């Protein structure tokens, strides 16, 4: 959210084709461990992004990037919430909650509107294709084993 505002007011932006930042993935970190409130947190972020988009009259390219972000967050939620071994809910309860989530906005809108050709990873293209075809059980099973 901070960066959206930074870029909105930036006079110029430069791109460096050089690695200037290293990101270390730590499995036990806050971004990788079970978070029972993650779905609500994502929902609040979506609301703020939509407020930003409305305020600055965004369209087209912005929304495709936003939809990609929503799908990215859904994939993240699969790991840190739905498939997390620390989630004490039974699998069918987690799956039913997943169905509720992907059947509600902004997920429905994102899945429907995102352009698969804008996705770089072939794995994500397949997963998004499954979501577009409402093959939720297959998506679930694949995410369970990844």
Short mmCIF file of N, CA and C in Angstrom, two decimals:
data_model
loop_
_atom_site.label_atom_id
_atom_site.label_comp_id
_atom_site.label_asym_id
_atom_site.label_seq_id
_atom_site.Cartn_x
_atom_site.Cartn_y
_atom_site.Cartn_z
N UNK A 1 0.83 -1.20 0.00
CA UNK A 1 0.00 0.00 0.00
C UNK A 1 0.87 1.26 0.00
N UNK A 2 1.93 1.21 0.77
CA UNK A 2 2.86 2.34 0.81
C UNK A 2 3.44 2.60 -0.57
N UNK A 3 3.89 1.54 -1.23
CA UNK A 3 4.53 1.69 -2.53
C UNK A 3 3.55 2.19 -3.60
N UNK A 4 2.28 1.84 -3.50
CA UNK A 4 1.30 2.37 -4.45
C UNK A 4 1.30 3.90 -4.40
N UNK A 5 1.30 4.43 -3.20
CA UNK A 5 1.30 5.88 -3.04
C UNK A 5 2.63 6.49 -3.46
N UNK A 6 3.72 5.83 -3.17
CA UNK A 6 5.03 6.33 -3.60
C UNK A 6 5.07 6.44 -5.11
N UNK A 7 4.67 5.40 -5.81
CA UNK A 7 4.71 5.42 -7.27
C UNK A 7 3.70 6.40 -7.86
N UNK A 8 2.60 6.60 -7.19
CA UNK A 8 1.60 7.55 -7.69
C UNK A 8 2.16 8.98 -7.72
N UNK A 9 3.00 9.31 -6.77
CA UNK A 9 3.53 10.68 -6.67
C UNK A 9 4.95 10.83 -7.23
N UNK A 10 5.56 9.73 -7.62
CA UNK A 10 6.93 9.80 -8.16
C UNK A 10 6.93 10.53 -9.49
N UNK A 11 7.89 11.39 -9.66
CA UNK A 11 8.05 12.10 -10.95
C UNK A 11 8.70 11.19 -11.98
N UNK A 12 9.63 10.35 -11.52
CA UNK A 12 10.32 9.40 -12.40
C UNK A 12 10.62 8.12 -11.62
N UNK A 13 10.69 7.03 -12.36
CA UNK A 13 11.04 5.73 -11.80
C UNK A 13 12.10 5.13 -12.70
N UNK A 14 13.11 4.55 -12.12
CA UNK A 14 14.18 3.93 -12.91
C UNK A 14 14.22 2.43 -12.63
N UNK A 15 14.67 1.69 -13.60
CA UNK A 15 14.82 0.24 -13.47
C UNK A 15 16.30 -0.10 -13.61
N UNK A 16 16.79 -0.88 -12.65
CA UNK A 16 18.17 -1.36 -12.71
C UNK A 16 18.14 -2.84 -12.99
N UNK A 17 18.86 -3.27 -14.00
CA UNK A 17 18.90 -4.71 -14.31
C UNK A 17 20.05 -5.37 -13.55
N UNK A 18 20.16 -5.02 -12.29
CA UNK A 18 21.22 -5.52 -11.43
C UNK A 18 20.59 -5.91 -10.09
N UNK A 19 21.01 -7.03 -9.53
CA UNK A 19 20.49 -7.45 -8.24
C UNK A 19 21.06 -6.52 -7.18
N UNK A 20 20.16 -5.84 -6.47
CA UNK A 20 20.59 -4.93 -5.41
C UNK A 20 20.00 -5.31 -4.06
N UNK A 21 19.21 -6.38 -4.05
CA UNK A 21 18.52 -6.78 -2.83
C UNK A 21 18.45 -8.30 -2.80
N UNK A 22 18.79 -8.89 -1.69
CA UNK A 22 18.68 -10.33 -1.52
C UNK A 22 17.59 -10.61 -0.49
N UNK A 23 16.74 -11.55 -0.82
CA UNK A 23 15.63 -11.92 0.05
C UNK A 23 15.86 -13.34 0.55
N UNK A 24 15.87 -13.51 1.84
CA UNK A 24 16.10 -14.82 2.44
C UNK A 24 14.79 -15.39 2.96
N UNK A 25 14.43 -16.58 2.51
CA UNK A 25 13.21 -17.23 2.95
C UNK A 25 13.53 -18.07 4.19
N UNK A 26 12.83 -17.78 5.26
CA UNK A 26 13.00 -18.51 6.52
C UNK A 26 11.65 -19.15 6.85
N UNK A 27 11.61 -20.47 6.84
CA UNK A 27 10.35 -21.19 7.01
C UNK A 27 9.58 -20.82 8.27
N UNK A 28 10.24 -20.55 9.36
CA UNK A 28 9.54 -20.24 10.61
C UNK A 28 9.19 -18.78 10.78
N UNK A 29 9.45 -17.96 9.77
CA UNK A 29 9.20 -16.51 9.89
C UNK A 29 7.71 -16.22 9.91
N UNK A 30 7.38 -15.01 10.30
CA UNK A 30 5.98 -14.62 10.40
C UNK A 30 5.23 -14.72 9.07
N UNK A 31 5.94 -14.55 7.96
CA UNK A 31 5.28 -14.64 6.65
C UNK A 31 5.10 -16.08 6.18
N UNK A 32 5.65 -17.05 6.90
CA UNK A 32 5.55 -18.44 6.48
C UNK A 32 4.85 -19.35 7.49
N UNK A 33 4.62 -18.87 8.69
CA UNK A 33 3.96 -19.74 9.67
C UNK A 33 2.44 -19.53 9.67
N UNK A 34 1.75 -20.42 10.34
CA UNK A 34 0.29 -20.38 10.40
C UNK A 34 -0.18 -19.05 10.95
N UNK A 35 -1.14 -18.47 10.26
CA UNK A 35 -1.71 -17.20 10.68
C UNK A 35 -3.22 -17.30 10.56
N UNK A 36 -3.93 -17.48 11.68
CA UNK A 36 -5.38 -17.65 11.61
C UNK A 36 -6.13 -16.41 11.12
N UNK A 37 -5.50 -15.25 11.14
CA UNK A 37 -6.16 -14.01 10.71
C UNK A 37 -5.76 -13.58 9.30
N UNK A 38 -5.03 -14.40 8.58
CA UNK A 38 -4.48 -13.96 7.29
C UNK A 38 -5.57 -13.60 6.27
N UNK A 39 -6.66 -14.33 6.25
CA UNK A 39 -7.72 -14.04 5.28
C UNK A 39 -8.35 -12.67 5.54
N UNK A 40 -8.53 -12.34 6.81
CA UNK A 40 -9.07 -11.03 7.16
C UNK A 40 -8.07 -9.93 6.84
N UNK A 41 -6.80 -10.19 7.07
CA UNK A 41 -5.76 -9.22 6.74
C UNK A 41 -5.75 -8.95 5.24
N UNK A 42 -5.79 -10.00 4.44
CA UNK A 42 -5.83 -9.84 2.98
C UNK A 42 -7.05 -9.02 2.57
N UNK A 43 -8.19 -9.30 3.20
CA UNK A 43 -9.42 -8.58 2.86
C UNK A 43 -9.26 -7.08 3.12
N UNK A 44 -8.64 -6.72 4.23
CA UNK A 44 -8.41 -5.29 4.53
C UNK A 44 -7.47 -4.67 3.50
N UNK A 45 -6.45 -5.41 3.09
CA UNK A 45 -5.52 -4.91 2.07
C UNK A 45 -6.28 -4.67 0.77
N UNK A 46 -7.13 -5.63 0.37
CA UNK A 46 -7.91 -5.48 -0.86
C UNK A 46 -8.78 -4.22 -0.80
N UNK A 47 -9.41 -3.99 0.35
CA UNK A 47 -10.25 -2.80 0.50
C UNK A 47 -9.44 -1.53 0.28
N UNK A 48 -8.25 -1.47 0.86
CA UNK A 48 -7.39 -0.29 0.73
C UNK A 48 -6.93 -0.10 -0.73
N UNK A 49 -6.59 -1.20 -1.39
CA UNK A 49 -6.17 -1.09 -2.79
C UNK A 49 -7.34 -0.61 -3.66
N UNK A 50 -8.53 -1.11 -3.39
CA UNK A 50 -9.70 -0.67 -4.15
C UNK A 50 -10.01 0.80 -3.89
N UNK A 51 -9.84 1.25 -2.65
CA UNK A 51 -10.02 2.68 -2.35
C UNK A 51 -8.99 3.51 -3.13
N UNK A 52 -7.76 3.04 -3.16
CA UNK A 52 -6.70 3.72 -3.91
C UNK A 52 -7.07 3.79 -5.40
N UNK A 53 -7.49 2.68 -5.97
CA UNK A 53 -7.83 2.61 -7.39
C UNK A 53 -8.98 3.54 -7.73
N UNK A 54 -9.96 3.60 -6.86
CA UNK A 54 -11.10 4.48 -7.10
C UNK A 54 -10.67 5.95 -6.97
N UNK A 55 -9.90 6.26 -5.96
CA UNK A 55 -9.46 7.63 -5.73
C UNK A 55 -8.62 8.17 -6.88
N UNK A 56 -7.74 7.31 -7.44
CA UNK A 56 -6.85 7.74 -8.52
C UNK A 56 -7.32 7.31 -9.91
N UNK A 57 -8.57 6.85 -9.99
CA UNK A 57 -9.20 6.52 -11.27
C UNK A 57 -8.37 5.52 -12.08
N UNK A 58 -8.00 4.43 -11.44
CA UNK A 58 -7.19 3.40 -12.11
C UNK A 58 -8.07 2.51 -12.97
N UNK A 59 -7.45 1.90 -13.97
CA UNK A 59 -8.19 0.98 -14.84
C UNK A 59 -7.20 0.00 -15.47
N UNK A 60 -7.68 -0.81 -16.38
CA UNK A 60 -6.90 -1.71 -17.21
C UNK A 60 -5.70 -2.39 -16.58
N UNK A 61 -4.52 -1.90 -16.92
CA UNK A 61 -3.26 -2.51 -16.50
C UNK A 61 -3.17 -2.61 -14.97
N UNK A 62 -3.60 -1.57 -14.28
CA UNK A 62 -3.57 -1.57 -12.82
C UNK A 62 -4.40 -2.73 -12.28
N UNK A 63 -5.60 -2.90 -12.82
CA UNK A 63 -6.48 -3.95 -12.31
C UNK A 63 -5.95 -5.35 -12.62
N UNK A 64 -5.32 -5.55 -13.77
CA UNK A 64 -4.73 -6.86 -14.02
C UNK A 64 -3.64 -7.17 -13.00
N UNK A 65 -2.82 -6.16 -12.68
CA UNK A 65 -1.78 -6.34 -11.65
C UNK A 65 -2.42 -6.62 -10.29
N UNK A 66 -3.51 -5.94 -9.99
CA UNK A 66 -4.25 -6.16 -8.74
C UNK A 66 -4.80 -7.59 -8.70
N UNK A 67 -5.36 -8.06 -9.80
CA UNK A 67 -5.89 -9.42 -9.84
C UNK A 67 -4.78 -10.45 -9.66
N UNK A 68 -3.63 -10.18 -10.26
CA UNK A 68 -2.48 -11.07 -10.06
C UNK A 68 -2.07 -11.10 -8.58
N UNK A 69 -2.13 -9.96 -7.94
CA UNK A 69 -1.81 -9.89 -6.51
C UNK A 69 -2.79 -10.71 -5.69
N UNK A 70 -4.08 -10.62 -6.01
CA UNK A 70 -5.09 -11.39 -5.29
C UNK A 70 -4.83 -12.89 -5.44
N UNK A 71 -4.52 -13.32 -6.64
CA UNK A 71 -4.22 -14.73 -6.87
C UNK A 71 -2.94 -15.13 -6.15
N UNK A 72 -1.96 -14.25 -6.13
CA UNK A 72 -0.74 -14.50 -5.36
C UNK A 72 -1.04 -14.66 -3.88
N UNK A 73 -1.91 -13.82 -3.37
CA UNK A 73 -2.29 -13.93 -1.96
C UNK A 73 -3.08 -15.21 -1.70
N UNK A 74 -3.90 -15.62 -2.65
CA UNK A 74 -4.63 -16.89 -2.49
C UNK A 74 -3.64 -18.04 -2.41
N UNK A 75 -2.64 -18.04 -3.30
CA UNK A 75 -1.62 -19.09 -3.25
C UNK A 75 -0.85 -19.07 -1.94
N UNK A 76 -0.58 -17.88 -1.43
CA UNK A 76 0.11 -17.74 -0.14
C UNK A 76 -0.78 -18.27 0.99
N UNK A 77 -2.06 -17.95 0.92
CA UNK A 77 -3.00 -18.42 1.95
C UNK A 77 -3.11 -19.94 1.95
N UNK A 78 -2.93 -20.55 0.79
CA UNK A 78 -2.96 -22.01 0.74
C UNK A 78 -1.85 -22.59 1.63
N UNK A 79 -0.70 -21.94 1.63
CA UNK A 79 0.43 -22.44 2.39
C UNK A 79 0.34 -22.06 3.88
N UNK A 80 0.06 -20.80 4.16
CA UNK A 80 0.12 -20.34 5.56
C UNK A 80 -1.19 -20.50 6.31
N UNK A 81 -2.25 -20.88 5.60
CA UNK A 81 -3.53 -21.06 6.28
C UNK A 81 -4.16 -22.42 5.97
N UNK A 82 -4.61 -22.60 4.74
CA UNK A 82 -5.39 -23.80 4.42
C UNK A 82 -4.62 -25.10 4.57
N UNK A 83 -3.38 -25.15 4.11
CA UNK A 83 -2.59 -26.39 4.14
C UNK A 83 -1.60 -26.44 5.30
N UNK A 84 -1.62 -25.44 6.13
CA UNK A 84 -0.64 -25.38 7.21
C UNK A 84 -0.93 -26.45 8.26
N UNK A 85 0.07 -27.25 8.64
CA UNK A 85 -0.16 -28.30 9.64
C UNK A 85 -0.57 -27.77 11.01
N UNK A 86 -0.34 -26.50 11.27
CA UNK A 86 -0.74 -25.91 12.55
C UNK A 86 -2.20 -25.47 12.56
N UNK A 87 -2.87 -25.56 11.42
CA UNK A 87 -4.29 -25.26 11.35
C UNK A 87 -5.04 -26.48 11.89
N UNK A 88 -5.70 -26.32 13.04
CA UNK A 88 -6.32 -27.46 13.71
C UNK A 88 -7.67 -27.85 13.12
N UNK A 89 -8.20 -27.08 12.20
CA UNK A 89 -9.49 -27.42 11.58
C UNK A 89 -9.35 -28.69 10.75
N UNK A 90 -10.41 -29.45 10.68
CA UNK A 90 -10.42 -30.64 9.84
C UNK A 90 -10.29 -30.23 8.38
N UNK A 91 -9.76 -31.14 7.55
CA UNK A 91 -9.54 -30.80 6.15
C UNK A 91 -10.82 -30.39 5.44
N UNK A 92 -11.92 -31.08 5.69
CA UNK A 92 -13.17 -30.71 5.01
C UNK A 92 -13.65 -29.32 5.44
N UNK A 93 -13.38 -28.93 6.68
CA UNK A 93 -13.72 -27.58 7.13
C UNK A 93 -12.86 -26.54 6.42
N UNK A 94 -11.57 -26.83 6.29
CA UNK A 94 -10.66 -25.92 5.59
C UNK A 94 -11.05 -25.82 4.12
N UNK A 95 -11.39 -26.95 3.51
CA UNK A 95 -11.79 -26.95 2.10
C UNK A 95 -13.08 -26.14 1.90
N UNK A 96 -14.05 -26.31 2.79
CA UNK A 96 -15.30 -25.56 2.68
C UNK A 96 -15.05 -24.05 2.83
N UNK A 97 -14.14 -23.68 3.71
CA UNK A 97 -13.80 -22.27 3.86
C UNK A 97 -13.11 -21.77 2.58
N UNK A 98 -12.24 -22.59 2.01
CA UNK A 98 -11.60 -22.26 0.73
C UNK A 98 -12.65 -22.02 -0.34
N UNK A 99 -13.65 -22.90 -0.43
CA UNK A 99 -14.73 -22.75 -1.42
C UNK A 99 -15.48 -21.44 -1.20
N UNK A 100 -15.73 -21.10 0.04
CA UNK A 100 -16.40 -19.85 0.36
C UNK A 100 -15.57 -18.66 -0.11
N UNK A 101 -14.28 -18.72 0.12
CA UNK A 101 -13.38 -17.63 -0.26
C UNK A 101 -13.34 -17.48 -1.79
N UNK A 102 -13.08 -18.56 -2.52
CA UNK A 102 -12.95 -18.44 -3.99
C UNK A 102 -14.29 -18.18 -4.67
N UNK A 103 -15.39 -18.29 -3.93
CA UNK A 103 -16.71 -18.01 -4.47
C UNK A 103 -17.19 -16.61 -4.10
N UNK A 104 -16.30 -15.80 -3.53
CA UNK A 104 -16.66 -14.45 -3.12
C UNK A 104 -15.69 -13.44 -3.75
N UNK A 105 -16.13 -12.19 -3.81
CA UNK A 105 -15.24 -11.14 -4.31
C UNK A 105 -14.26 -10.73 -3.22
N UNK A 106 -13.08 -10.34 -3.60
CA UNK A 106 -12.62 -10.03 -4.95
C UNK A 106 -12.05 -11.23 -5.70
N UNK A 107 -12.08 -12.43 -5.08
CA UNK A 107 -11.48 -13.61 -5.71
C UNK A 107 -12.20 -13.99 -7.01
N UNK A 108 -13.54 -13.99 -6.99
CA UNK A 108 -14.30 -14.34 -8.20
C UNK A 108 -13.92 -13.40 -9.34
N UNK A 109 -13.91 -12.11 -9.04
CA UNK A 109 -13.56 -11.11 -10.07
C UNK A 109 -12.14 -11.30 -10.57
N UNK A 110 -11.20 -11.53 -9.65
CA UNK A 110 -9.78 -11.69 -10.03
C UNK A 110 -9.59 -12.93 -10.89
N UNK A 111 -10.17 -14.05 -10.48
CA UNK A 111 -10.02 -15.30 -11.23
C UNK A 111 -10.62 -15.15 -12.63
N UNK A 112 -11.76 -14.51 -12.71
CA UNK A 112 -12.43 -14.32 -14.01
C UNK A 112 -11.64 -13.38 -14.91
N UNK A 113 -11.13 -12.29 -14.36
CA UNK A 113 -10.57 -11.22 -15.19
C UNK A 113 -9.07 -11.31 -15.46
N UNK A 114 -8.33 -12.02 -14.62
CA UNK A 114 -6.88 -12.03 -14.82
C UNK A 114 -6.53 -12.66 -16.16
N UNK A 115 -5.55 -12.07 -16.80
CA UNK A 115 -5.11 -12.56 -18.10
C UNK A 115 -3.99 -13.59 -17.88
N UNK A 116 -4.25 -14.82 -18.25
CA UNK A 116 -3.27 -15.89 -18.05
C UNK A 116 -1.96 -15.58 -18.77
N UNK A 117 -2.03 -14.92 -19.91
CA UNK A 117 -0.80 -14.60 -20.65
C UNK A 117 0.10 -13.64 -19.87
N UNK A 118 -0.44 -12.96 -18.86
CA UNK A 118 0.39 -12.05 -18.06
C UNK A 118 1.09 -12.76 -16.91
N UNK A 119 0.87 -14.07 -16.79
CA UNK A 119 1.50 -14.86 -15.73
C UNK A 119 2.75 -15.51 -16.30
N UNK A 120 3.87 -15.35 -15.60
CA UNK A 120 5.15 -15.87 -16.09
C UNK A 120 5.33 -17.36 -15.81
N UNK A 121 4.94 -17.80 -14.64
CA UNK A 121 5.17 -19.18 -14.22
C UNK A 121 4.14 -20.12 -14.85
N UNK A 122 4.62 -21.17 -15.49
CA UNK A 122 3.69 -22.13 -16.10
C UNK A 122 2.89 -22.86 -15.02
N UNK A 123 3.47 -23.06 -13.83
CA UNK A 123 2.73 -23.70 -12.74
C UNK A 123 1.54 -22.84 -12.32
N UNK A 124 1.80 -21.55 -12.20
CA UNK A 124 0.72 -20.64 -11.81
C UNK A 124 -0.33 -20.54 -12.91
N UNK A 125 0.09 -20.59 -14.16
CA UNK A 125 -0.86 -20.58 -15.28
C UNK A 125 -1.82 -21.77 -15.17
N UNK A 126 -1.27 -22.94 -14.87
CA UNK A 126 -2.10 -24.14 -14.72
C UNK A 126 -3.06 -23.98 -13.55
N UNK A 127 -2.54 -23.50 -12.42
CA UNK A 127 -3.39 -23.33 -11.24
C UNK A 127 -4.50 -22.32 -11.48
N UNK A 128 -4.18 -21.21 -12.12
CA UNK A 128 -5.19 -20.20 -12.44
C UNK A 128 -6.19 -20.76 -13.44
N UNK A 129 -5.73 -21.53 -14.40
CA UNK A 129 -6.63 -22.17 -15.35
C UNK A 129 -7.63 -23.07 -14.64
N UNK A 130 -7.16 -23.82 -13.66
CA UNK A 130 -8.05 -24.68 -12.87
C UNK A 130 -9.09 -23.84 -12.13
N UNK A 131 -8.64 -22.73 -11.55
CA UNK A 131 -9.58 -21.86 -10.84
C UNK A 131 -10.60 -21.27 -11.81
N UNK A 132 -10.15 -20.86 -13.00
CA UNK A 132 -11.07 -20.31 -14.00
C UNK A 132 -12.12 -21.33 -14.42
N UNK A 133 -11.71 -22.61 -14.48
CA UNK A 133 -12.65 -23.67 -14.87
C UNK A 133 -13.43 -24.22 -13.67
N UNK A 134 -13.23 -23.59 -12.50
CA UNK A 134 -13.89 -23.98 -11.25
C UNK A 134 -13.57 -25.42 -10.86
N UNK A 135 -12.36 -25.83 -11.18
CA UNK A 135 -11.87 -27.15 -10.80
C UNK A 135 -11.18 -27.05 -9.44
N UNK A 136 -11.97 -26.66 -8.44
CA UNK A 136 -11.43 -26.34 -7.13
C UNK A 136 -10.83 -27.56 -6.42
N UNK A 137 -11.42 -28.71 -6.59
CA UNK A 137 -10.91 -29.92 -5.93
C UNK A 137 -9.53 -30.28 -6.48
N UNK A 138 -9.36 -30.17 -7.80
CA UNK A 138 -8.05 -30.48 -8.41
C UNK A 138 -7.02 -29.46 -7.94
N UNK A 139 -7.41 -28.17 -7.95
CA UNK A 139 -6.52 -27.11 -7.45
C UNK A 139 -6.09 -27.43 -6.02
N UNK A 140 -7.06 -27.79 -5.17
CA UNK A 140 -6.80 -28.12 -3.76
C UNK A 140 -5.80 -29.26 -3.64
N UNK A 141 -6.05 -30.32 -4.40
CA UNK A 141 -5.17 -31.48 -4.32
C UNK A 141 -3.74 -31.17 -4.77
N UNK A 142 -3.61 -30.36 -5.82
CA UNK A 142 -2.28 -29.98 -6.29
C UNK A 142 -1.59 -29.14 -5.22
N UNK A 143 -2.29 -28.16 -4.67
CA UNK A 143 -1.70 -27.29 -3.64
C UNK A 143 -1.35 -28.09 -2.38
N UNK A 144 -2.07 -29.14 -2.14
CA UNK A 144 -1.81 -29.99 -0.97
C UNK A 144 -0.46 -30.69 -1.09
N UNK A 145 -0.04 -30.96 -2.32
CA UNK A 145 1.19 -31.72 -2.53
C UNK A 145 2.37 -30.88 -2.99
N UNK A 146 2.17 -29.59 -3.12
CA UNK A 146 3.28 -28.71 -3.54
C UNK A 146 4.03 -28.24 -2.31
#
